[in-house]
Every structure is written in C-alpha cells, then in structure tokens.
CSV table of C-alpha atoms (C1' of nucleotides) in Angstrom, one decimal:
chain,number,residue,atom,x,y,z
A,86,MET,CA,263.0,20.2,81.0
A,87,ASN,CA,261.9,22.5,83.8
A,88,ARG,CA,258.6,21.9,85.2
A,89,THR,CA,258.6,23.8,88.3
A,90,PRO,CA,257.9,27.6,87.8
A,91,ILE,CA,260.1,29.9,88.7
A,92,PRO,CA,259.5,31.9,91.8
A,93,ASP,CA,258.2,35.2,91.5
A,94,ILE,CA,260.6,36.5,93.9
A,95,VAL,CA,263.3,35.6,91.6
A,96,VAL,CA,261.5,37.1,88.5
A,97,GLY,CA,261.3,40.2,90.7
A,98,ARG,CA,264.9,40.6,90.8
A,99,LEU,CA,265.9,39.6,87.0
A,100,PRO,CA,264.9,43.5,86.0
A,101,ARG,CA,267.3,44.6,88.8
A,102,TYR,CA,270.3,42.6,87.1
A,103,LEU,CA,269.2,43.9,83.7
A,104,GLN,CA,269.3,47.5,85.0
A,105,ALA,CA,272.9,47.2,86.9
A,106,LEU,CA,274.2,45.3,83.7
A,107,ARG,CA,273.2,48.2,81.4
A,108,GLN,CA,274.9,50.7,83.7
A,109,MET,CA,277.9,48.6,83.7
A,110,ALA,CA,277.9,48.5,80.0
A,111,GLU,CA,277.5,52.3,79.8
A,112,ALA,CA,280.6,52.4,82.0
A,113,GLY,CA,282.5,50.6,79.4
A,114,LYS,CA,282.6,47.2,81.3
A,115,THR,CA,282.4,44.0,79.1
A,116,THR,CA,282.6,41.4,81.4
A,117,THR,CA,281.5,40.8,85.2
A,118,SER,CA,281.0,38.6,87.9
A,119,SER,CA,278.3,37.3,90.1
A,120,LYS,CA,280.6,38.6,93.1
A,121,GLU,CA,281.0,42.1,91.2
A,122,LEU,CA,277.2,42.1,90.2
A,123,GLY,CA,276.3,41.2,93.9
A,124,GLN,CA,278.4,44.4,95.4
A,125,TRP,CA,277.0,46.7,92.8
A,126,LEU,CA,273.4,45.4,93.9
A,127,ARG,CA,273.8,44.5,97.5
A,128,ILE,CA,272.9,40.8,96.8
A,129,SER,CA,274.8,37.7,97.8
A,130,ALA,CA,276.9,36.3,94.6
A,131,ALA,CA,275.5,32.9,95.6
A,132,GLN,CA,271.8,34.2,95.1
A,133,ILE,CA,272.9,35.9,91.5
A,134,ARG,CA,274.5,32.5,90.3
A,135,LYS,CA,271.5,30.5,91.8
A,136,ASP,CA,268.9,32.8,90.0
A,137,LEU,CA,270.6,33.0,86.7
A,138,SER,CA,270.9,29.3,86.3
A,139,GLN,CA,267.3,28.9,86.7
A,140,PHE,CA,267.3,30.0,83.1
A,141,GLY,CA,270.4,28.9,81.5
A,142,GLU,CA,274.3,28.5,81.7
A,143,PHE,CA,275.0,32.2,81.1
A,144,GLY,CA,278.6,32.3,82.8
A,145,LYS,CA,282.0,30.9,82.1
A,146,GLN,CA,284.1,29.5,85.1
A,147,GLY,CA,287.1,31.7,85.6
A,148,THR,CA,285.9,34.9,83.8
A,149,GLY,CA,282.6,35.4,84.8
A,150,TYR,CA,279.6,36.9,82.7
A,151,ALA,CA,280.0,38.7,79.1
A,152,ILE,CA,277.6,41.7,79.9
A,153,PRO,CA,276.2,42.2,76.2
A,154,PHE,CA,275.3,38.8,76.0
A,155,LEU,CA,273.8,38.6,79.5
A,156,ILE,CA,271.9,41.5,78.6
A,157,GLU,CA,270.5,39.8,75.7
A,158,GLN,CA,269.4,36.7,78.0
A,159,LEU,CA,267.6,39.0,80.5
A,160,GLN,CA,265.6,40.7,78.0
A,161,ASP,CA,264.7,37.5,76.0
A,162,ILE,CA,263.6,36.2,79.6
A,163,LEU,CA,261.8,39.4,80.6
A,164,ASN,CA,260.0,39.5,77.1
A,165,VAL,CA,261.3,43.0,76.6
A,166,ASN,CA,263.4,42.5,73.4
A,167,ARG,CA,260.2,43.7,71.6
A,168,CYS,CA,258.4,47.1,72.4
A,169,TRP,CA,255.3,47.0,74.4
A,170,ASP,CA,252.6,49.7,73.9
A,171,VAL,CA,251.1,51.0,76.8
A,172,ALA,CA,248.4,53.1,77.8
A,173,ILE,CA,248.4,55.9,80.9
A,174,ILE,CA,244.7,56.0,82.4
A,175,GLY,CA,244.2,59.4,83.9
A,176,ALA,CA,245.6,62.5,82.8
A,177,GLY,CA,246.3,64.4,86.4
A,178,ASN,CA,249.5,65.6,87.3
A,179,LEU,CA,251.0,62.2,87.3
A,180,GLY,CA,249.8,61.2,84.1
A,181,HIS,CA,251.2,64.3,82.7
A,182,ALA,CA,254.3,63.6,84.2
A,183,ILE,CA,254.6,60.1,83.0
A,184,VAL,CA,253.9,60.8,79.5
A,185,ARG,CA,256.6,63.6,79.5
A,186,TYR,CA,258.9,60.9,81.0
A,187,GLN,CA,261.6,60.0,78.4
A,188,GLY,CA,262.9,56.7,80.5
A,189,PHE,CA,260.5,54.1,79.1
A,190,ALA,CA,261.8,54.2,75.4
A,191,ASN,CA,264.3,51.6,74.5
A,192,ARG,CA,263.6,49.9,77.6
A,193,GLY,CA,260.7,47.7,76.3
A,194,PHE,CA,257.9,50.1,76.6
A,195,CYS,CA,256.3,52.7,74.5
A,196,ILE,CA,253.7,55.3,75.6
A,197,ALA,CA,250.7,54.9,73.1
A,198,CYS,CA,247.9,57.1,74.5
A,199,ILE,CA,246.5,58.8,77.4
A,200,PHE,CA,242.9,58.4,78.4
A,201,ASP,CA,240.4,60.7,80.7
A,202,ASN,CA,236.9,61.2,81.4
A,203,ASP,CA,237.0,64.3,82.3
A,204,PRO,CA,235.9,66.8,79.1
A,205,ALA,CA,238.0,69.6,80.1
A,206,LYS,CA,241.0,67.5,79.8
A,207,ILE,CA,239.9,65.5,76.5
A,208,GLY,CA,241.8,66.9,73.5
A,209,GLN,CA,244.4,68.5,75.6
A,210,ARG,CA,248.3,67.9,74.4
A,211,ILE,CA,250.7,66.5,76.4
A,212,GLY,CA,254.2,66.3,74.6
A,213,ASP,CA,253.3,64.3,71.4
A,214,HIS,CA,249.6,63.0,72.8
A,215,ILE,CA,246.6,64.2,72.7
A,216,VAL,CA,244.3,63.4,75.9
A,217,GLU,CA,241.4,60.9,74.5
A,218,ASP,CA,238.1,60.0,75.5
A,219,ILE,CA,237.9,57.2,78.1
A,220,ALA,CA,234.7,55.9,76.1
A,221,ASN,CA,236.6,55.2,73.2
A,222,ILE,CA,239.5,52.8,74.9
A,223,GLU,CA,238.0,49.8,73.7
A,224,ASN,CA,238.8,50.5,70.3
A,225,ALA,CA,242.0,52.2,71.0
A,226,ILE,CA,243.3,49.4,73.2
A,227,GLN,CA,242.0,46.6,70.5
A,228,LYS,CA,243.2,47.9,67.4
A,229,LEU,CA,246.8,48.6,68.8
A,230,GLY,CA,246.9,45.1,70.8
A,231,ILE,CA,247.5,46.9,74.0
A,232,LYS,CA,247.8,44.9,77.3
A,233,ILE,CA,249.5,47.0,79.9
A,234,ALA,CA,248.0,49.9,81.4
A,235,LEU,CA,249.5,52.6,83.9
A,236,LEU,CA,246.3,53.6,86.3
A,237,THR,CA,246.8,57.2,87.4
A,238,VAL,CA,243.5,58.0,88.2
A,239,PRO,CA,241.9,59.0,91.7
A,240,ALA,CA,241.8,56.2,94.1
A,241,SER,CA,238.0,56.3,94.8
A,242,GLU,CA,237.4,55.5,90.8
A,243,ALA,CA,240.6,53.1,90.7
A,244,GLN,CA,238.8,49.8,91.3
A,245,ALA,CA,235.8,50.3,88.9
A,246,MET,CA,238.4,51.8,86.1
A,247,ALA,CA,241.0,48.4,86.6
A,248,GLU,CA,237.9,46.0,86.0
A,249,HIS,CA,236.7,48.2,83.1
A,250,LEU,CA,240.2,47.8,81.6
A,251,VAL,CA,240.5,43.9,82.4
A,252,ALA,CA,236.8,43.9,80.8
A,253,VAL,CA,238.6,45.4,77.5
A,254,GLY,CA,241.5,43.5,77.5
A,255,ILE,CA,244.2,44.6,79.6
A,256,LYS,CA,246.6,41.8,81.2
A,257,ALA,CA,248.7,43.6,83.3
A,258,ILE,CA,248.2,47.0,85.4
A,259,LEU,CA,250.9,49.4,86.9
A,260,ASN,CA,248.4,50.7,89.7
A,261,TYR,CA,249.9,54.6,90.9
A,262,ALA,CA,246.3,54.4,93.2
A,263,PRO,CA,246.6,54.2,96.8
A,264,VAL,CA,244.1,51.1,97.3
A,265,PRO,CA,244.6,47.4,96.7
A,266,LEU,CA,242.6,46.1,93.4
A,267,ASP,CA,241.0,43.3,93.5
A,268,LEU,CA,240.9,41.5,89.9
A,269,PRO,CA,241.0,38.0,88.3
A,270,PRO,CA,244.4,36.3,89.2
A,271,GLU,CA,245.5,35.8,86.0
A,272,VAL,CA,245.9,39.7,85.6
A,273,ARG,CA,249.2,41.1,86.6
A,274,VAL,CA,249.2,43.9,89.0
A,275,GLN,CA,252.2,46.1,90.5
A,276,ASN,CA,251.5,48.8,92.8
A,277,ILE,CA,253.3,51.9,93.3
A,278,ASP,CA,252.5,53.7,96.6
A,279,PRO,CA,255.2,56.3,98.1
A,280,LEU,CA,253.1,56.7,101.2
A,281,ILE,CA,253.4,53.0,101.7
A,282,GLN,CA,256.9,53.5,101.5
A,283,LEU,CA,257.7,56.5,103.2
A,284,GLN,CA,255.5,54.7,106.3
A,285,HIS,CA,257.8,52.0,106.3
A,286,MET,CA,260.8,54.0,106.6
A,287,THR,CA,259.7,56.5,109.7
A,288,TYR,CA,259.4,53.4,111.5
A,289,TYR,CA,263.2,53.4,111.5
A,290,LEU,CA,263.3,57.1,112.6
A,291,GLU,CA,263.1,58.8,115.7
B,84,MET,CA,260.9,42.6,127.2
B,85,ASN,CA,261.1,42.1,123.4
B,86,ARG,CA,265.0,42.0,122.4
B,87,THR,CA,264.5,40.7,118.7
B,88,PRO,CA,264.1,43.6,116.1
B,89,ILE,CA,261.0,43.4,114.1
B,90,PRO,CA,261.3,41.7,110.4
B,91,ASP,CA,261.7,44.6,108.3
B,92,ILE,CA,259.1,42.5,106.1
B,93,VAL,CA,256.7,42.8,109.2
B,94,VAL,CA,257.1,46.5,109.1
B,95,GLY,CA,256.7,46.8,105.3
B,96,ARG,CA,253.3,45.3,105.9
B,97,LEU,CA,252.1,47.6,108.4
B,98,PRO,CA,251.4,50.6,106.4
B,99,ARG,CA,249.0,48.4,104.0
B,100,TYR,CA,247.0,47.1,107.4
B,101,LEU,CA,246.9,50.9,107.9
B,102,GLN,CA,245.8,51.8,104.5
B,103,ALA,CA,243.3,49.3,104.7
B,104,LEU,CA,241.7,50.2,107.9
B,105,ARG,CA,241.4,53.8,107.2
B,106,GLN,CA,239.5,52.8,104.2
B,107,MET,CA,237.2,50.6,106.2
B,108,ALA,CA,236.8,53.3,108.5
B,109,GLU,CA,235.8,56.0,105.9
B,110,ALA,CA,233.3,52.7,104.8
B,111,GLY,CA,231.8,53.6,107.9
B,112,LYS,CA,233.1,50.1,109.6
B,113,THR,CA,234.0,50.3,113.1
B,114,THR,CA,235.5,46.5,113.9
B,115,THR,CA,237.0,44.2,111.8
B,116,SER,CA,238.9,40.8,112.2
B,117,SER,CA,242.1,39.0,110.7
B,118,LYS,CA,240.0,37.0,108.3
B,119,GLU,CA,238.2,40.4,106.9
B,120,LEU,CA,241.3,42.3,106.8
B,121,GLY,CA,243.3,39.4,105.0
B,122,GLN,CA,240.5,39.0,102.3
B,123,TRP,CA,240.7,42.8,101.8
B,124,LEU,CA,244.2,42.7,101.2
B,125,ARG,CA,245.2,39.2,100.0
B,126,ILE,CA,247.2,38.1,103.1
B,127,SER,CA,246.5,35.3,105.3
B,128,ALA,CA,244.6,35.9,108.5
B,129,ALA,CA,247.4,34.1,110.5
B,130,GLN,CA,249.8,36.6,109.0
B,131,ILE,CA,248.0,39.6,110.1
B,132,ARG,CA,247.5,38.1,113.6
B,133,LYS,CA,251.1,37.2,113.8
B,134,ASP,CA,252.6,40.4,112.4
B,135,LEU,CA,250.0,42.7,115.0
B,136,SER,CA,250.7,40.3,118.0
B,137,GLN,CA,254.7,41.2,117.7
B,138,PHE,CA,253.5,44.8,118.9
B,139,GLY,CA,250.7,44.1,121.5
B,140,GLU,CA,247.5,42.4,121.9
B,141,PHE,CA,245.4,44.9,119.9
B,142,GLY,CA,242.1,42.6,119.5
B,143,LYS,CA,239.8,40.7,121.3
B,144,GLN,CA,238.6,37.2,121.3
B,145,GLY,CA,235.4,36.7,119.4
B,146,THR,CA,235.1,40.1,118.3
B,147,GLY,CA,238.1,41.1,116.4
B,148,TYR,CA,239.7,44.4,116.6
B,149,ALA,CA,238.5,48.2,117.0
B,150,ILE,CA,239.3,49.8,114.0
B,151,PRO,CA,240.0,53.5,115.4
B,152,PHE,CA,242.1,51.9,118.1
B,153,LEU,CA,244.3,49.9,115.6
B,154,ILE,CA,244.7,52.6,113.7
B,155,GLU,CA,245.9,54.6,116.5
B,156,GLN,CA,247.9,52.0,117.3
B,157,LEU,CA,249.9,51.7,113.9
B,158,GLN,CA,250.1,55.2,113.6
B,159,ASP,CA,252.2,55.0,116.7
B,160,ILE,CA,254.2,52.0,115.7
B,161,LEU,CA,254.9,53.8,112.6
B,162,ASN,CA,255.7,57.3,113.8
B,163,VAL,CA,253.3,58.8,111.7
B,164,ASN,CA,251.2,60.6,114.7
B,165,ARG,CA,253.4,63.3,114.2
B,166,CYS,CA,254.1,65.2,110.5
B,167,TRP,CA,256.9,64.6,108.9
B,168,ASP,CA,258.5,67.6,106.7
B,169,VAL,CA,260.2,66.4,103.4
B,170,ALA,CA,261.9,68.3,100.9
B,171,ILE,CA,261.8,67.2,97.1
B,172,ILE,CA,265.0,67.1,95.5
B,173,GLY,CA,264.8,67.8,91.6
B,174,ALA,CA,262.2,70.4,90.0
B,175,GLY,CA,261.2,68.2,86.9
B,176,ASN,CA,258.2,66.5,85.8
B,177,LEU,CA,258.0,64.2,88.6
B,178,GLY,CA,259.2,66.7,91.2
B,179,HIS,CA,256.6,68.9,89.9
B,180,ALA,CA,253.5,66.0,90.3
B,181,ILE,CA,254.6,65.3,93.8
B,182,VAL,CA,254.5,68.7,94.8
B,183,ARG,CA,250.9,69.4,93.4
B,184,TYR,CA,250.0,65.8,94.8
B,185,GLN,CA,247.4,66.1,97.6
B,186,GLY,CA,247.8,62.5,99.0
B,187,PHE,CA,250.5,63.2,101.5
B,188,ALA,CA,249.0,65.6,103.9
B,189,ASN,CA,246.8,64.2,106.9
B,190,ARG,CA,249.1,61.1,106.1
B,191,GLY,CA,252.1,62.0,108.0
B,192,PHE,CA,253.9,63.8,105.8
B,193,CYS,CA,253.9,67.4,104.6
B,194,ILE,CA,256.0,68.7,101.5
B,195,ALA,CA,257.8,71.5,103.1
B,196,CYS,CA,260.3,72.7,100.2
B,197,ILE,CA,261.6,71.8,96.7
B,198,PHE,CA,264.9,72.1,95.4
B,199,ASP,CA,266.9,72.4,91.8
B,200,ASN,CA,270.3,73.0,90.4
B,201,ASP,CA,269.0,74.4,87.4
B,202,PRO,CA,268.7,78.3,87.2
B,203,ALA,CA,266.1,78.3,84.9
B,204,LYS,CA,264.0,76.4,87.7
B,205,ILE,CA,265.1,78.4,90.6
B,206,GLY,CA,262.3,80.8,91.8
B,207,GLN,CA,260.0,79.2,89.6
B,208,ARG,CA,256.4,78.7,91.6
B,209,ILE,CA,254.8,75.2,91.7
B,210,GLY,CA,251.7,75.5,94.0
B,211,ASP,CA,252.3,76.8,96.9
B,212,HIS,CA,256.0,76.5,96.7
B,213,ILE,CA,259.0,78.5,95.1
B,214,VAL,CA,261.8,76.6,93.7
B,215,GLU,CA,265.1,77.0,95.8
B,216,ASP,CA,268.6,76.7,94.8
B,217,ILE,CA,270.3,73.4,95.9
B,218,ALA,CA,273.2,75.8,97.2
B,219,ASN,CA,270.6,76.6,99.8
B,220,ILE,CA,269.8,73.0,101.3
B,221,GLU,CA,271.8,72.9,104.1
B,222,ASN,CA,270.1,75.8,106.0
B,223,ALA,CA,267.1,74.8,105.0
B,224,ILE,CA,266.9,71.4,106.2
B,225,GLN,CA,269.0,72.2,109.2
B,226,LYS,CA,266.5,75.0,110.1
B,227,LEU,CA,263.4,72.5,109.5
B,228,GLY,CA,265.0,69.7,111.0
B,229,ILE,CA,264.2,67.5,107.9
B,230,LYS,CA,265.1,63.9,107.9
B,231,ILE,CA,263.3,62.9,104.5
B,232,ALA,CA,264.0,63.5,101.2
B,233,LEU,CA,262.2,62.4,97.8
B,234,LEU,CA,265.1,62.3,95.2
B,235,THR,CA,263.7,63.1,91.5
B,236,VAL,CA,266.9,64.4,89.8
B,237,PRO,CA,268.0,62.6,86.6
B,238,ALA,CA,269.8,59.1,87.0
B,239,SER,CA,273.2,60.6,86.4
B,240,GLU,CA,273.3,63.2,89.2
B,241,ALA,CA,271.3,60.8,91.7
B,242,GLN,CA,274.4,59.2,93.9
B,243,ALA,CA,276.2,62.2,94.3
B,244,MET,CA,273.1,64.2,95.1
B,245,ALA,CA,272.4,61.3,97.7
B,246,GLU,CA,275.7,61.6,99.2
B,247,HIS,CA,274.9,65.3,99.5
B,248,LEU,CA,271.8,64.8,101.2
B,249,VAL,CA,273.4,62.2,104.0
B,250,ALA,CA,276.1,64.8,104.3
B,251,VAL,CA,273.6,68.1,105.6
B,252,GLY,CA,271.7,65.3,107.4
B,253,ILE,CA,268.9,63.4,105.7
B,254,LYS,CA,267.9,59.9,107.3
B,255,ALA,CA,265.6,58.4,104.9
B,256,ILE,CA,265.3,58.7,101.0
B,257,LEU,CA,262.6,57.9,98.8
B,258,ASN,CA,264.7,57.3,95.6
B,259,TYR,CA,262.8,58.1,92.2
B,260,ALA,CA,266.1,57.8,89.9
B,261,PRO,CA,266.2,54.4,88.3
B,262,VAL,CA,269.9,53.7,89.8
B,263,PRO,CA,270.6,51.9,93.0
B,264,LEU,CA,271.8,54.3,95.6
B,265,ASP,CA,275.1,53.0,97.6
B,266,LEU,CA,274.9,54.9,101.1
B,267,PRO,CA,276.2,53.8,104.7
B,268,PRO,CA,273.4,51.3,106.1
B,269,GLU,CA,272.2,53.5,108.9
B,270,VAL,CA,270.4,55.6,106.3
B,271,ARG,CA,267.3,53.8,104.7
B,272,VAL,CA,266.4,54.3,101.1
B,273,GLN,CA,263.3,53.0,99.5
B,274,ASN,CA,263.2,53.0,95.8
B,275,ILE,CA,260.6,53.6,93.3
B,276,ASP,CA,261.1,52.5,89.8
B,277,PRO,CA,258.2,51.7,87.5
B,278,LEU,CA,260.1,50.4,84.7
B,279,ILE,CA,261.5,47.7,86.9
B,280,GLN,CA,257.8,47.0,87.8
B,281,LEU,CA,257.0,46.8,84.2
B,282,GLN,CA,259.6,44.6,83.4
B,283,HIS,CA,258.6,42.3,86.2
B,284,MET,CA,255.0,42.0,84.7
B,285,THR,CA,256.2,41.3,81.2
B,286,TYR,CA,257.7,38.2,82.3
B,287,TYR,CA,254.2,36.6,82.5
B,288,LEU,CA,253.0,38.4,79.4
B,289,GLU,CA,253.0,36.5,76.0
C,137,DT,C1',299.7,25.8,85.4
C,138,DA,C1',297.6,28.7,89.1
C,139,DG,C1',293.8,31.7,90.2
C,140,DA,C1',289.2,32.7,89.4
C,141,DT,C1',284.8,32.0,89.0
C,142,DT,C1',280.8,29.0,87.4
C,143,DG,C1',276.9,26.0,88.3
C,144,DT,C1',274.8,23.1,91.7
C,145,DT,C1',274.0,20.6,95.9
C,146,DA,C1',273.4,20.4,100.9
C,147,DA,C1',273.0,23.0,105.0
C,148,DT,C1',270.6,26.7,107.0
C,149,DC,C1',267.9,30.2,108.2
C,150,DG,C1',263.7,32.5,108.2
C,151,DA,C1',258.9,33.4,107.0
C,152,DT,C1',254.3,31.3,106.7
C,153,DT,C1',250.5,28.5,107.8
C,154,DA,C1',247.8,25.5,110.4
C,155,DA,C1',246.1,24.1,114.7
C,156,DC,C1',244.4,25.5,119.2
C,157,DA,C1',243.6,26.5,123.7
C,158,DA,C1',241.6,30.6,125.7
C,159,DT,C1',238.1,33.8,126.1
C,160,DC,C1',234.9,37.5,124.7
D,21,DT,C1',225.5,29.5,126.5
D,22,DA,C1',227.1,29.1,121.5
D,23,DG,C1',229.9,30.9,118.0
D,24,DA,C1',233.6,33.8,116.8
D,25,DT,C1',238.2,35.2,116.9
D,26,DT,C1',242.0,36.0,119.1
D,27,DG,C1',247.2,35.6,120.4
D,28,DT,C1',250.6,31.8,120.2
D,29,DT,C1',253.0,27.5,119.5
D,30,DA,C1',254.4,24.1,116.5
D,31,DA,C1',254.8,22.5,111.9
D,32,DT,C1',255.9,23.3,107.0
D,33,DC,C1',257.5,25.6,103.6
D,34,DG,C1',260.4,28.4,100.6
D,35,DA,C1',264.3,31.1,100.2
D,36,DT,C1',269.0,32.2,101.1
D,37,DT,C1',273.7,30.6,101.9
D,38,DA,C1',278.1,28.1,102.2
D,39,DA,C1',280.6,25.1,100.5
D,40,DC,C1',283.0,22.7,96.3
D,41,DA,C1',283.7,20.2,92.6
D,42,DA,C1',284.4,21.2,87.6
D,43,DT,C1',286.4,23.7,84.1
D,44,DC,C1',287.7,28.3,82.1
DNA sequence: TAGATTGTTAATCGATTAACAATC
DNA sequence: TAGATTGTTAATCGATTAACAATC
C-alpha cells in the first residue's frame, strides 16, 4: 500500500521516459536498460530505476525492461491510454499553428474545438475545425466532457479567461500566455513561455 | 569575489522575477517586497531574497526593492539589456506563428531571419521576412553574429539540423522538436514540448 | 555458470525555509 | 520612534547517487 504521494518532479520525468521508449520502439528495439535509457536522456541510471520503482517492478534482473510493456505501463500511469479531448482558446497565430499540428493525435490528445471572442474570427475554418464563439464554450465543454484547455489568448485576457474556463469545468490548462495564472490549487497549470527560456539561456552567453 | 557558480535552478527563476516586475511596473507600481513578489509568483519570500542576494544587494531594509532599478539589474544579469538576433529554423506552422509573434521585441530578442530546406517554402513571405534557403545559413549567421536559433523542424530532422547549427556557430537552441538533442555540453538547449507538459497534467486527472 | 541488471537501502548532496540581527 | 523588510546563517527538507544483494 503506497501512502506517500509520488513527488511531482518524478511525475514530470515520466513523459520523457515514454517519449524516449517510443523512439526506441520506432527504431526497432524491443528491450532496454536503465543505463541505456539514461544515456539517451542524460539522466542517471539510478534515478530512472528509482523513479520507475515507485510504480511497480517493470524490469528483470540481467535483461532490463521490455520496451512495449514499459510503454503500456507508463501510458497507464499517465492516463494517456485513453484519448483526451482538448479545447484551444484563442484563434490567433499560435492557436492556428496548434490546430494544424499533427503531433497530439495518437499520443493521448485530440483537438476537439477552438474558440475565440473576435467576431472576425468566429466561423473561420482552420484545418477540419471551425472557430466557435467563446460564448458557447460552456455547452461545448460540458457536452464533450472536456477537462483540458490550451490557452493562447493575449496576456491581458489570460487571467480572466482562465477563471472562466475553471468556472465551466476545465481542470487542466496549458498556458501559452506570458503571465502566471492565479487559480485554485486543484486546477493543474503548465506554462509555455519561450521568452523565459530564451532569457535563461542568454545568462550563459557572452 | 564570488567563486562558486550560481545554481542553474536559480538562474531559471530570474526571468520569472523580471516578468513579474515588468507587469508590476506596467500596473504603475514603483516598489515591491520579497513578500509581495513571492505571492505574485507563488514562491517563498525567503527564496526570492536568497536568489537575488547571490548577485548583489538590491533592496533596502524596511522598504523593499525599487522596481525599475531591479528590472535594470536583472536585465544586466541575464544579458538582455542588449538585443539578440535570433534565427528561426523551419518555416512550418510553428515557424510562421513565431515570426508573426510580437512578444520578443523589446524583450531582448529580435527575429532576424527564417530558413527552410523546402523549395516550395524558400522565397515565401512571412510578415516582414522572406524564407531563406537553409544552404545559406552559414553566411547569414556569421554576418549577423547570430548565436541563438529556434528549431521548429520535424522531429526526424532535428538532431542533424541541430548539429549543423552548432557547426556554423550557434551557441543556444530553443528546441520545439519533440526529441532530446544530443549536443556538446557548452551549447545551451531548452526544450518546448507541449505533449510532455500535457502528459504531466493528465497524471493528476481522473 | 558468469555477466548483467534490477529494485532498494543508506549516504550524499543540494535546495528550501525559518529565524533573526541589522537597519531603513 | 515603531514597523517593516532586507541579507544571511543555520536548520530542515527533499532529491540524487552510490552501493549491493538478489536473480535473471
């Protein structure tokens, strides 16, 4: 019986393990070891074994891990063996690019709908989707049971929009706006901010 | 004389401090405290003081920090008081969206050029830019002294392209491709991978 | 069998927090 | 002055690594 919660920093590494394993599988490999996976990801073998052992015993002494089996297990742990419908909020440049991006399908996520509040954008076609009026979001989200939103509105609108999303039932937000969101702690938030990452790197440049 | 290097995890928080301070400044505030900044960013006041004290004494007992002064200092520390020319590599959906994005200018970065290897894309106009042939990248990068690249090519081409970028003088890569790059340790790499972040969140969802 | 590699424990390392004298 | 807040030290906390018995 596992009483202590898994550290979030461990959870955050699991998707990377899954990604590496999929690439190994694509390359035709069927087994790997903590050592090999660690070299691939630049993570110590001990850490990988320790992380995985939090969830079960997935390997075999002497031979390592069966790749397809470990992929299955990680997908189960991360809840991505099902397909999550996600909503894109904001049909600007970034919203467009995300809707057209093919990388989410077959990885646990399906872009279900895209919303904007600009009358000039509502009704516009993007790939297979039509931009919907943000006023209809509650209906759409509740009908499809959507729990995840990708927020690509301007910084000035992000906080208010995020609060609205939470009010209509969203539980997780991938925030592309360059502002920290202040939301109830039970709502999961991850931020994507290229400027922050660029400034992190320039510290080390001449 | 400060001999021990600053921990990378501290450096990684500085851009967030800078972002928050700029937002405070926009809101008309002129001073703040570690307590207030901490509440804004959900970071402890002690940690903010400790982080900043690694670089100097920027505050005043009793009153806190002068916002414009601290912004200046952080910009200096992060090397973003100058303007860095950056190159976009890959003129797909994402490359397009980034070139059109206005958020980098006045924040230390200027999109200087965009490259692709697809003849159908070379010569295409995006905003104020023309997509250039990747074959010309060495000239362009060395003429402008570009050190930073944003890599938005398909996963299958990312590693080889990254190695080429390093060979022509790139020192820092913001990698949008969903693969870990294996490069010499002196090259800075930051990854942007929405799928990894989504899978991190679904762990916590029902 | 011999070699390889796991899962786990204990040791180490590093990061965060609490506390407080100094002082604006 | 009294209240507030810094910079810093020491204590705590948590994460990473090293080591190794178990065993495939």
